[in-house]
Amino acid sequence: MSSRQSPARQSSTRTSLLRHPLLLRSLAVAGAIALVPATTSAIAEGETTTYKQLDLFMDVFQRVRSSYVDKVDDEKLIKGAIDGMLSSLDPHSSYLDARDFQQLRTQTDGNYGGIGLSVTMEDGAVKVIAPTEDTPAWKAGIKAGDYITHINGQLVYGGTLDEAVDKMRGAPGTAVKLTIAREGRDAPFDVSVTRAVIEVKPIKWRVKDDIGIIKIVSFSAHTGADMRAGIRGIEKSLGHKPLGYILDLRSNPGGLLDEAVSVSDSFLEKGIIVSQRGRTREDTQTYFARPGDDTGGLPVIVLVDAGSASASEIVAGALQDQHRALIMGERSFGKGSVQTLLPMSATTALRLTTARYYTPSGRSVQEGGIEPDIIVPQISDPDYAKRPKYRESDLRKHLIAEAKVTNRDLEKDTKTDPRFAMTPEQLKKDGIDDFQMHYALQTLKRTGSSLVAATPATAKPVKRD
């Protein structure tokens, strides 16, 4: 999750205790006086150790420059050292050189070139985080969790992520052949993807069965404003209020923190949306909803899956904890950290994990993710049963959750809907190509009318900029 001052995508890719004030002040002063000698000594000892380690680094650097079998580039060595330092922290902290920095800015602006694929490097292999909807990669059928073994017939295992991304880039209209290894498939298979200029519209909406469906493609600039425009567009197309709304956050890897807050605020009348807590006071902040629910309190279902991360989990967690929406689908990814973009120069920056975020009830989704109120498998996907789900807890050096997500026994639904036993072929015969969306629509159709009738008259939409 990235803060506004950190316009970063949420992936590893390259997107008071109350005490008496006088007593507290006295203890602080007395403690400071008593600890000055010990603290100064500890600091001096620590700095000595640090300087020794820096001397060791310079010794290694000079040995590599002078003795490595091939002539090496100093800039490349230093960047490698920086990358190694940051990768030892967590999967989401990284150094952005001029190219990475520019790519990040264009992605959060919502327009960039490529095939529409978010990837990461895992143990030397290129793994797909998620394809962006309606992009060439999405249309080609590439799925989250896929491994790319070859690009245009060349093995990419053991290389760098930059090298793999460079090979997938190219002029719009040209094709790139990707060899995909998918767990559950007996053998790798080739996919040809035609490159294009990716123009991502953060919000897509449509109406079906008197229900407004809003898909959030990305939490980039203006997503919150586009969300409110989408709500107005749905009402205008119907000529009246819909039965309710389905907010589709599936396979959304995250984005800007401010936009996640803005989207959540569209459905809330008051209360906490999310809080973030870091080491410093500046990194600790709570975000609140402003008065006025843009939907007028109509029922909402939020769809999530294993690819729903970061900003998506903030929205789902806020609406779930405030009992504003029914969360449906599968457990989300579980990325509960905030990355801040710290400029190092005019063209480079440090993307550093600076805080954890918490839902209104104080839950951390780190590792555990958001548990749906109703678990609905995507049985219309023929690879669903065989394909494993990858989440934050599967990433090496991921942050350890400070508060586990738990379910009370009374809230658990132990009965399985008999419809979950249907096969993709049976669903296709019935004209169902997205079972989770179909299930959400049927749920709102059955309950929407009664819920609309029970909506408080005080929940009125307001117009906001």
Short mmCIF file of C-alpha atoms in Angstrom, two decimals:
data_model
loop_
_atom_site.label_atom_id
_atom_site.label_comp_id
_atom_site.label_asym_id
_atom_site.label_seq_id
_atom_site.Cartn_x
_atom_site.Cartn_y
_atom_site.Cartn_z
CA MET A 1 0.00 0.00 0.00
CA SER A 2 1.47 3.33 -0.97
CA SER A 3 0.85 6.68 0.63
CA ARG A 4 -0.04 9.72 -1.47
CA GLN A 5 3.50 11.01 -1.14
CA SER A 6 4.44 7.56 -2.35
CA PRO A 7 2.65 6.95 -5.64
CA ALA A 8 3.70 3.29 -5.71
CA ARG A 9 1.87 0.12 -6.81
CA GLN A 10 1.41 -2.50 -4.18
CA SER A 11 3.54 -5.27 -5.36
CA SER A 12 7.20 -6.15 -5.18
CA THR A 13 7.56 -5.55 -8.88
CA ARG A 14 8.93 -2.50 -9.92
CA THR A 15 2.34 -0.80 -8.53
CA SER A 16 -1.99 6.69 23.72
CA LEU A 17 -1.51 5.65 26.73
CA LEU A 18 -2.97 8.39 28.94
CA ARG A 19 -0.64 9.33 31.77
CA HIS A 20 -0.31 12.29 34.04
CA PRO A 21 1.57 14.83 31.90
CA LEU A 22 3.66 16.24 34.79
CA LEU A 23 4.71 12.78 35.92
CA LEU A 24 5.56 11.78 32.39
CA ARG A 25 7.61 14.95 31.86
CA SER A 26 9.50 14.39 35.15
CA LEU A 27 10.33 10.78 34.34
CA ALA A 28 11.50 11.72 30.86
CA VAL A 29 13.89 14.39 32.16
CA ALA A 30 15.23 12.27 35.02
CA GLY A 31 15.73 9.31 32.75
CA ALA A 32 17.58 11.41 30.22
CA ILE A 33 20.03 12.73 32.84
CA ALA A 34 20.67 9.28 34.31
CA LEU A 35 21.24 7.60 30.97
CA VAL A 36 23.45 10.13 29.21
CA PRO A 37 26.79 8.36 29.87
CA ALA A 38 25.48 4.86 29.08
CA THR A 39 23.61 6.02 26.00
CA THR A 40 26.60 7.95 24.67
CA SER A 41 28.81 4.91 25.20
CA ALA A 42 26.31 2.61 23.48
CA ILE A 43 25.99 4.95 20.53
CA ALA A 44 29.76 5.23 20.18
CA GLU A 45 30.15 1.45 20.30
CA GLY A 46 27.39 0.99 17.76
CA GLU A 47 28.90 3.54 15.39
CA THR A 48 32.29 1.85 15.65
CA THR A 49 30.75 -1.47 14.64
CA THR A 50 28.90 0.18 11.77
CA TYR A 51 32.05 1.85 10.47
CA LYS A 52 33.87 -1.49 10.56
CA GLN A 53 31.12 -3.04 8.47
CA LEU A 54 31.28 -0.16 6.00
CA ASP A 55 35.04 -0.64 5.76
CA LEU A 56 34.40 -4.32 5.01
CA PHE A 57 31.96 -3.34 2.28
CA MET A 58 34.54 -1.05 0.66
CA ASP A 59 37.17 -3.79 0.85
CA VAL A 60 34.85 -6.22 -0.94
CA PHE A 61 33.94 -3.54 -3.47
CA GLN A 62 37.59 -2.86 -4.29
CA ARG A 63 38.45 -6.58 -4.51
CA VAL A 64 35.61 -7.16 -6.96
CA ARG A 65 36.66 -4.16 -9.08
CA SER A 66 40.27 -5.33 -9.27
CA SER A 67 40.03 -9.12 -9.31
CA TYR A 68 36.75 -10.18 -10.92
CA VAL A 69 37.21 -12.15 -14.12
CA ASP A 70 35.51 -9.45 -16.23
CA LYS A 71 35.61 -5.68 -15.95
CA VAL A 72 32.66 -4.55 -13.86
CA ASP A 73 30.59 -1.38 -13.87
CA ASP A 74 30.81 0.53 -10.57
CA GLU A 75 27.24 1.82 -10.84
CA LYS A 76 25.95 -1.70 -11.38
CA LEU A 77 27.83 -2.99 -8.34
CA ILE A 78 26.55 -0.23 -6.07
CA LYS A 79 22.96 -0.67 -7.25
CA GLY A 80 23.28 -4.39 -6.61
CA ALA A 81 24.47 -3.69 -3.08
CA ILE A 82 21.57 -1.33 -2.45
CA ASP A 83 19.09 -3.84 -3.87
CA GLY A 84 20.54 -6.55 -1.63
CA MET A 85 20.23 -4.37 1.47
CA LEU A 86 16.59 -3.52 0.79
CA SER A 87 15.63 -7.06 -0.21
CA SER A 88 16.83 -8.22 3.21
CA LEU A 89 14.06 -6.13 4.81
CA ASP A 90 10.78 -7.21 3.18
CA PRO A 91 9.43 -7.99 -0.31
CA HIS A 92 8.08 -4.48 -0.92
CA SER A 93 11.03 -2.19 -0.17
CA SER A 94 13.19 -1.36 -3.17
CA TYR A 95 15.42 1.21 -4.84
CA LEU A 96 14.01 2.88 -7.94
CA ASP A 97 16.53 4.04 -10.50
CA ALA A 98 15.57 6.56 -13.17
CA ARG A 99 13.78 3.96 -15.32
CA ASP A 100 11.95 2.32 -12.42
CA PHE A 101 10.91 5.71 -11.02
CA GLN A 102 9.47 6.85 -14.34
CA GLN A 103 7.64 3.56 -14.86
CA LEU A 104 6.13 3.79 -11.40
CA ARG A 105 4.87 7.31 -12.00
CA THR A 106 3.28 6.40 -15.32
CA GLN A 107 1.62 3.34 -13.77
CA THR A 108 0.04 5.30 -10.94
CA ASP A 109 -1.09 7.90 -13.48
CA GLY A 110 -3.01 5.05 -15.16
CA ASN A 111 -1.24 4.89 -18.55
CA TYR A 112 1.79 2.84 -19.51
CA GLY A 113 3.13 0.63 -22.26
CA GLY A 114 3.37 -3.16 -22.23
CA ILE A 115 1.16 -6.24 -22.08
CA GLY A 116 -0.63 -5.40 -18.81
CA LEU A 117 1.10 -7.87 -16.53
CA SER A 118 2.31 -7.40 -12.95
CA VAL A 119 5.19 -9.79 -12.20
CA THR A 120 7.68 -10.46 -9.42
CA MET A 121 10.83 -12.52 -9.01
CA GLU A 122 10.63 -15.56 -6.75
CA ASP A 123 13.66 -17.79 -6.24
CA GLY A 124 15.02 -16.86 -9.66
CA ALA A 125 11.70 -17.41 -11.45
CA VAL A 126 9.33 -14.82 -12.89
CA LYS A 127 5.90 -15.19 -11.27
CA VAL A 128 2.70 -13.45 -12.29
CA ILE A 129 1.03 -11.38 -9.58
CA ALA A 130 -2.00 -10.49 -11.69
CA PRO A 131 -2.92 -9.43 -15.22
CA THR A 132 -4.79 -6.14 -15.57
CA GLU A 133 -8.32 -6.62 -16.87
CA ASP A 134 -8.90 -5.98 -20.58
CA THR A 135 -5.17 -5.85 -21.35
CA PRO A 136 -3.40 -8.19 -23.82
CA ALA A 137 -2.13 -10.44 -21.01
CA TRP A 138 -5.62 -10.73 -19.50
CA LYS A 139 -7.19 -11.50 -22.86
CA ALA A 140 -4.52 -14.15 -23.52
CA GLY A 141 -5.63 -16.05 -20.41
CA ILE A 142 -2.55 -15.52 -18.22
CA LYS A 143 -3.49 -15.95 -14.56
CA ALA A 144 -2.17 -15.03 -11.12
CA GLY A 145 0.33 -17.61 -9.90
CA ASP A 146 1.58 -18.53 -13.39
CA TYR A 147 5.34 -18.81 -13.89
CA ILE A 148 6.97 -17.44 -17.04
CA THR A 149 9.83 -19.80 -17.93
CA HIS A 150 10.74 -18.56 -21.42
CA ILE A 151 10.27 -15.33 -23.38
CA ASN A 152 10.47 -15.76 -27.14
CA GLY A 153 12.04 -19.17 -26.54
CA GLN A 154 14.81 -17.86 -24.27
CA LEU A 155 15.05 -19.20 -20.70
CA VAL A 156 14.54 -16.42 -18.14
CA TYR A 157 15.19 -18.44 -14.97
CA GLY A 158 18.12 -17.07 -12.98
CA GLY A 159 18.06 -13.64 -14.63
CA THR A 160 16.87 -10.37 -13.16
CA LEU A 161 13.36 -9.02 -13.14
CA ASP A 162 14.51 -6.01 -15.17
CA GLU A 163 15.85 -8.28 -17.89
CA ALA A 164 12.58 -10.22 -18.07
CA VAL A 165 10.48 -7.05 -18.21
CA ASP A 166 12.71 -5.60 -20.94
CA LYS A 167 12.15 -8.70 -23.07
CA MET A 168 8.38 -8.43 -22.68
CA ARG A 169 8.39 -4.78 -23.74
CA GLY A 170 8.33 -3.66 -27.33
CA ALA A 171 6.52 -1.63 -29.93
CA PRO A 172 2.70 -1.74 -29.80
CA GLY A 173 1.37 -4.23 -32.34
CA THR A 174 4.31 -6.62 -32.08
CA ALA A 175 3.95 -10.05 -30.50
CA VAL A 176 5.86 -11.73 -27.69
CA LYS A 177 5.70 -15.47 -26.97
CA LEU A 178 5.58 -16.47 -23.31
CA THR A 179 6.05 -20.02 -22.07
CA ILE A 180 3.85 -20.55 -19.02
CA ALA A 181 4.21 -23.15 -16.27
CA ARG A 182 0.93 -23.46 -14.37
CA GLU A 183 0.53 -25.74 -11.37
CA GLY A 184 -2.16 -28.27 -12.15
CA ARG A 185 -1.09 -28.51 -15.78
CA ASP A 186 1.05 -31.47 -16.82
CA ALA A 187 3.32 -29.47 -19.10
CA PRO A 188 4.23 -25.84 -19.87
CA PHE A 189 2.38 -24.15 -22.71
CA ASP A 190 3.04 -21.19 -25.01
CA VAL A 191 0.95 -18.01 -25.15
CA SER A 192 1.36 -15.35 -27.84
CA VAL A 193 0.60 -11.83 -26.58
CA THR A 194 0.41 -8.74 -28.79
CA ARG A 195 1.88 -5.67 -27.14
CA ALA A 196 -0.23 -2.51 -26.82
CA VAL A 197 -0.34 0.89 -25.19
CA ILE A 198 -2.06 0.22 -21.87
CA GLU A 199 -4.57 2.89 -20.94
CA VAL A 200 -6.07 1.81 -17.68
CA LYS A 201 -9.38 3.32 -16.67
CA PRO A 202 -9.46 2.87 -12.89
CA ILE A 203 -13.22 2.30 -12.74
CA LYS A 204 -15.57 0.30 -14.99
CA TRP A 205 -19.27 0.05 -14.29
CA ARG A 206 -22.30 -1.67 -15.75
CA VAL A 207 -25.86 -2.56 -14.81
CA LYS A 208 -27.33 -6.05 -14.69
CA ASP A 209 -30.63 -7.20 -13.21
CA ASP A 210 -31.23 -3.72 -11.76
CA ILE A 211 -27.94 -3.95 -9.86
CA GLY A 212 -24.95 -1.65 -10.27
CA ILE A 213 -21.64 -3.47 -10.80
CA ILE A 214 -18.46 -1.47 -10.26
CA LYS A 215 -15.07 -2.97 -11.08
CA ILE A 216 -11.99 -1.23 -9.68
CA VAL A 217 -9.14 -1.93 -12.08
CA SER A 218 -6.51 0.12 -10.28
CA PHE A 219 -6.14 2.44 -7.29
CA SER A 220 -4.40 5.11 -9.34
CA ALA A 221 -4.93 8.86 -9.60
CA HIS A 222 -8.63 9.88 -9.60
CA THR A 223 -10.01 6.42 -8.69
CA GLY A 224 -12.13 7.89 -5.88
CA ALA A 225 -13.57 10.60 -8.12
CA ASP A 226 -14.27 8.06 -10.86
CA MET A 227 -16.02 5.85 -8.31
CA ARG A 228 -18.48 8.60 -7.46
CA ALA A 229 -18.98 9.32 -11.15
CA GLY A 230 -19.72 5.63 -11.68
CA ILE A 231 -22.36 5.62 -8.95
CA ARG A 232 -24.05 8.61 -10.59
CA GLY A 233 -23.78 6.96 -14.00
CA ILE A 234 -25.51 3.80 -12.77
CA GLU A 235 -28.41 5.78 -11.31
CA LYS A 236 -28.73 7.84 -14.49
CA SER A 237 -28.74 4.79 -16.77
CA LEU A 238 -31.49 3.15 -14.72
CA GLY A 239 -33.50 6.31 -14.14
CA HIS A 240 -33.85 5.28 -10.51
CA LYS A 241 -31.88 3.80 -7.63
CA PRO A 242 -30.52 0.27 -8.19
CA LEU A 243 -31.32 -2.64 -5.87
CA GLY A 244 -27.75 -2.40 -4.64
CA TYR A 245 -24.12 -2.44 -5.70
CA ILE A 246 -21.48 -5.09 -6.31
CA LEU A 247 -17.94 -3.77 -5.82
CA ASP A 248 -15.52 -6.05 -7.65
CA LEU A 249 -12.01 -5.95 -6.14
CA ARG A 250 -10.83 -9.32 -7.41
CA SER A 251 -7.23 -9.56 -8.64
CA ASN A 252 -6.61 -5.92 -7.75
CA PRO A 253 -3.03 -5.68 -6.37
CA GLY A 254 -3.48 -2.26 -4.75
CA GLY A 255 -2.20 1.25 -5.34
CA LEU A 256 -2.52 4.63 -3.70
CA LEU A 257 -3.58 4.83 -0.05
CA ASP A 258 -5.51 8.10 -0.51
CA GLU A 259 -7.57 6.55 -3.30
CA ALA A 260 -8.46 3.53 -1.14
CA VAL A 261 -9.67 5.94 1.54
CA SER A 262 -11.66 7.92 -1.04
CA VAL A 263 -13.34 4.79 -2.44
CA SER A 264 -14.27 3.57 1.05
CA ASP A 265 -15.67 7.01 1.89
CA SER A 266 -18.14 6.70 -1.01
CA PHE A 267 -19.99 3.98 0.92
CA LEU A 268 -19.61 5.23 4.48
CA GLU A 269 -21.44 7.86 6.52
CA LYS A 270 -18.93 8.15 9.38
CA GLY A 271 -16.28 6.33 11.37
CA ILE A 272 -12.73 5.10 10.86
CA ILE A 273 -11.70 3.83 7.44
CA VAL A 274 -8.12 2.76 8.18
CA SER A 275 -5.24 3.60 10.50
CA GLN A 276 -1.55 3.26 9.86
CA ARG A 277 1.14 2.90 12.53
CA GLY A 278 4.86 3.33 12.04
CA ARG A 279 7.97 4.12 14.07
CA THR A 280 7.51 7.89 14.01
CA ARG A 281 4.59 10.19 14.75
CA GLU A 282 4.53 11.25 11.10
CA ASP A 283 4.00 7.63 10.04
CA THR A 284 1.04 7.15 12.41
CA GLN A 285 -2.29 8.41 11.15
CA THR A 286 -6.01 7.59 11.19
CA TYR A 287 -8.35 8.26 8.27
CA PHE A 288 -12.04 8.97 8.86
CA ALA A 289 -15.10 8.94 6.61
CA ARG A 290 -16.82 12.24 5.88
CA PRO A 291 -20.59 12.63 6.35
CA GLY A 292 -22.59 11.46 3.36
CA ASP A 293 -22.95 8.00 1.80
CA ASP A 294 -22.90 8.43 -1.99
CA THR A 295 -25.08 5.33 -2.43
CA GLY A 296 -27.74 6.43 0.07
CA GLY A 297 -27.15 3.35 2.22
CA LEU A 298 -28.12 0.80 -0.45
CA PRO A 299 -26.86 -2.78 0.08
CA VAL A 300 -23.33 -3.55 -1.08
CA ILE A 301 -21.51 -6.79 -1.83
CA VAL A 302 -17.72 -6.72 -2.17
CA LEU A 303 -16.00 -9.45 -4.18
CA VAL A 304 -12.42 -10.38 -3.23
CA ASP A 305 -10.02 -13.21 -4.02
CA ALA A 306 -6.41 -14.22 -3.43
CA GLY A 307 -5.26 -11.47 -5.81
CA SER A 308 -6.99 -8.69 -3.86
CA ALA A 309 -4.22 -6.89 -2.01
CA SER A 310 -3.30 -3.75 -0.12
CA ALA A 311 -5.66 -0.93 -1.19
CA SER A 312 -8.32 -3.51 -2.05
CA GLU A 313 -8.02 -4.98 1.45
CA ILE A 314 -8.31 -1.53 3.02
CA VAL A 315 -11.64 -0.99 1.26
CA ALA A 316 -12.95 -4.48 2.03
CA GLY A 317 -11.80 -4.29 5.67
CA ALA A 318 -13.38 -0.88 6.23
CA LEU A 319 -16.75 -1.88 4.79
CA GLN A 320 -16.69 -5.22 6.61
CA ASP A 321 -15.79 -3.82 10.04
CA GLN A 322 -18.38 -1.05 9.73
CA HIS A 323 -20.99 -3.66 8.73
CA ARG A 324 -21.61 -1.69 5.56
CA ALA A 325 -21.05 -4.48 3.05
CA LEU A 326 -21.12 -8.23 2.71
CA ILE A 327 -17.67 -9.54 1.72
CA MET A 328 -17.88 -12.46 -0.67
CA GLY A 329 -15.40 -14.64 -2.54
CA GLU A 330 -12.10 -15.95 -1.17
CA ARG A 331 -9.55 -14.87 1.41
CA SER A 332 -7.54 -11.92 0.17
CA PHE A 333 -3.77 -11.66 -0.34
CA GLY A 334 -2.81 -10.29 3.09
CA LYS A 335 -0.58 -7.27 2.44
CA GLY A 336 -0.97 -4.97 5.42
CA SER A 337 1.98 -2.63 4.97
CA VAL A 338 2.42 0.92 3.68
CA GLN A 339 5.23 1.95 1.36
CA THR A 340 6.40 5.57 1.21
CA LEU A 341 8.31 6.99 -1.73
CA LEU A 342 11.41 8.83 -0.49
CA PRO A 343 13.09 10.83 -3.28
CA MET A 344 16.86 10.36 -3.45
CA SER A 345 17.36 12.68 -6.41
CA ALA A 346 15.31 14.28 -9.17
CA THR A 347 15.07 10.91 -10.96
CA THR A 348 15.56 8.24 -8.28
CA ALA A 349 13.71 7.24 -5.12
CA LEU A 350 13.57 4.77 -2.27
CA ARG A 351 10.34 2.83 -1.84
CA LEU A 352 10.43 1.91 1.83
CA THR A 353 7.97 0.12 4.09
CA THR A 354 7.22 2.72 6.78
CA ALA A 355 4.03 1.53 8.49
CA ARG A 356 1.49 -1.22 8.97
CA TYR A 357 -2.18 -0.49 8.42
CA TYR A 358 -5.17 -1.64 10.45
CA THR A 359 -8.89 -1.95 9.80
CA PRO A 360 -11.43 0.06 11.86
CA SER A 361 -11.65 -2.69 14.49
CA GLY A 362 -7.86 -2.75 14.86
CA ARG A 363 -7.24 -5.86 12.77
CA SER A 364 -4.03 -6.28 10.83
CA VAL A 365 -4.53 -8.07 7.54
CA GLN A 366 -0.79 -8.78 7.24
CA GLU A 367 -0.43 -12.49 6.38
CA GLY A 368 -4.04 -13.34 7.30
CA GLY A 369 -5.86 -11.18 4.74
CA ILE A 370 -9.57 -10.41 4.73
CA GLU A 371 -11.80 -13.41 5.39
CA PRO A 372 -15.06 -13.21 3.40
CA ASP A 373 -18.37 -13.28 5.22
CA ILE A 374 -19.47 -15.82 2.62
CA ILE A 375 -16.83 -17.98 0.95
CA VAL A 376 -17.65 -18.50 -2.73
CA PRO A 377 -15.18 -20.45 -4.90
CA GLN A 378 -14.66 -19.47 -8.53
CA ILE A 379 -15.79 -22.85 -9.85
CA SER A 380 -16.36 -21.46 -13.36
CA ASP A 381 -12.54 -21.44 -13.75
CA PRO A 382 -11.50 -24.87 -15.07
CA ASP A 383 -8.08 -24.52 -13.38
CA TYR A 384 -9.53 -23.43 -10.04
CA ALA A 385 -9.32 -26.74 -8.20
CA LYS A 386 -5.70 -27.45 -9.22
CA ARG A 387 -4.16 -23.98 -9.12
CA PRO A 388 -2.69 -23.06 -5.68
CA LYS A 389 -3.29 -19.65 -4.16
CA TYR A 390 -0.30 -17.43 -3.43
CA ARG A 391 -0.48 -14.78 -0.73
CA GLU A 392 1.71 -12.41 1.25
CA SER A 393 2.56 -15.16 3.77
CA ASP A 394 4.19 -17.14 0.93
CA LEU A 395 6.69 -14.36 0.14
CA ARG A 396 10.15 -14.64 1.62
CA LYS A 397 10.98 -12.13 4.41
CA HIS A 398 7.38 -10.93 4.64
CA LEU A 399 6.46 -8.85 7.68
CA ILE A 400 5.09 -10.84 10.61
CA ALA A 401 1.54 -9.94 11.56
CA GLU A 402 1.20 -8.10 14.85
CA ALA A 403 -2.46 -9.07 15.21
CA LYS A 404 -3.84 -12.28 13.79
CA VAL A 405 -7.15 -12.36 12.00
CA THR A 406 -9.50 -14.72 13.85
CA ASN A 407 -13.07 -15.84 13.33
CA ARG A 408 -15.51 -16.45 16.13
CA ASP A 409 -17.05 -19.90 15.96
CA LEU A 410 -20.56 -18.47 15.81
CA GLU A 411 -19.69 -16.57 12.63
CA LYS A 412 -18.45 -19.61 10.74
CA ASP A 413 -20.61 -21.02 8.00
CA THR A 414 -20.01 -24.77 8.08
CA LYS A 415 -22.55 -25.66 5.41
CA THR A 416 -21.48 -25.85 1.78
CA ASP A 417 -23.81 -24.51 -0.87
CA PRO A 418 -24.74 -27.42 -3.19
CA ARG A 419 -24.16 -25.13 -6.16
CA PHE A 420 -20.43 -25.21 -5.39
CA ALA A 421 -20.36 -28.79 -6.69
CA MET A 422 -21.26 -27.72 -10.23
CA THR A 423 -18.59 -28.16 -12.91
CA PRO A 424 -17.34 -25.46 -15.31
CA GLU A 425 -19.07 -27.33 -18.12
CA GLN A 426 -22.42 -27.29 -16.31
CA LEU A 427 -22.06 -23.59 -15.56
CA LYS A 428 -21.14 -22.80 -19.16
CA LYS A 429 -24.22 -24.68 -20.32
CA ASP A 430 -26.30 -22.42 -18.07
CA GLY A 431 -24.57 -19.34 -19.51
CA ILE A 432 -22.51 -18.66 -16.35
CA ASP A 433 -18.90 -17.70 -17.05
CA ASP A 434 -18.23 -15.95 -13.71
CA PHE A 435 -19.71 -17.94 -10.83
CA GLN A 436 -18.68 -15.54 -8.08
CA MET A 437 -20.35 -12.60 -9.83
CA HIS A 438 -23.42 -14.75 -10.58
CA TYR A 439 -23.66 -15.74 -6.90
CA ALA A 440 -23.38 -12.11 -5.78
CA LEU A 441 -26.08 -11.03 -8.23
CA GLN A 442 -28.44 -13.76 -7.09
CA THR A 443 -27.83 -12.82 -3.44
CA LEU A 444 -28.63 -9.15 -4.05
CA LYS A 445 -31.69 -9.99 -6.14
CA ARG A 446 -33.10 -12.13 -3.32
CA THR A 447 -32.34 -9.70 -0.51
CA GLY A 448 -32.05 -6.32 -2.23
CA SER A 449 -35.69 -5.32 -2.14
CA SER A 450 -36.11 -6.01 1.57
CA LEU A 451 -32.81 -4.34 2.41
CA VAL A 452 -33.71 -1.27 0.37
CA ALA A 453 -37.00 -1.03 2.24
CA ALA A 454 -35.10 -1.18 5.55
CA THR A 455 -32.56 1.49 4.57
CA PRO A 456 -32.63 4.41 7.03
CA ALA A 457 -34.05 7.59 5.58
CA THR A 458 -31.12 9.51 7.05
CA ALA A 459 -28.64 7.83 4.71
CA LYS A 460 -28.74 10.29 1.86
CA PRO A 461 -26.23 10.66 -0.95
CA VAL A 462 -24.26 13.86 -1.17
CA LYS A 463 -22.40 15.45 -4.04
CA ARG A 464 -18.66 15.69 -3.43
CA ASP A 465 -15.80 16.89 -5.57
#
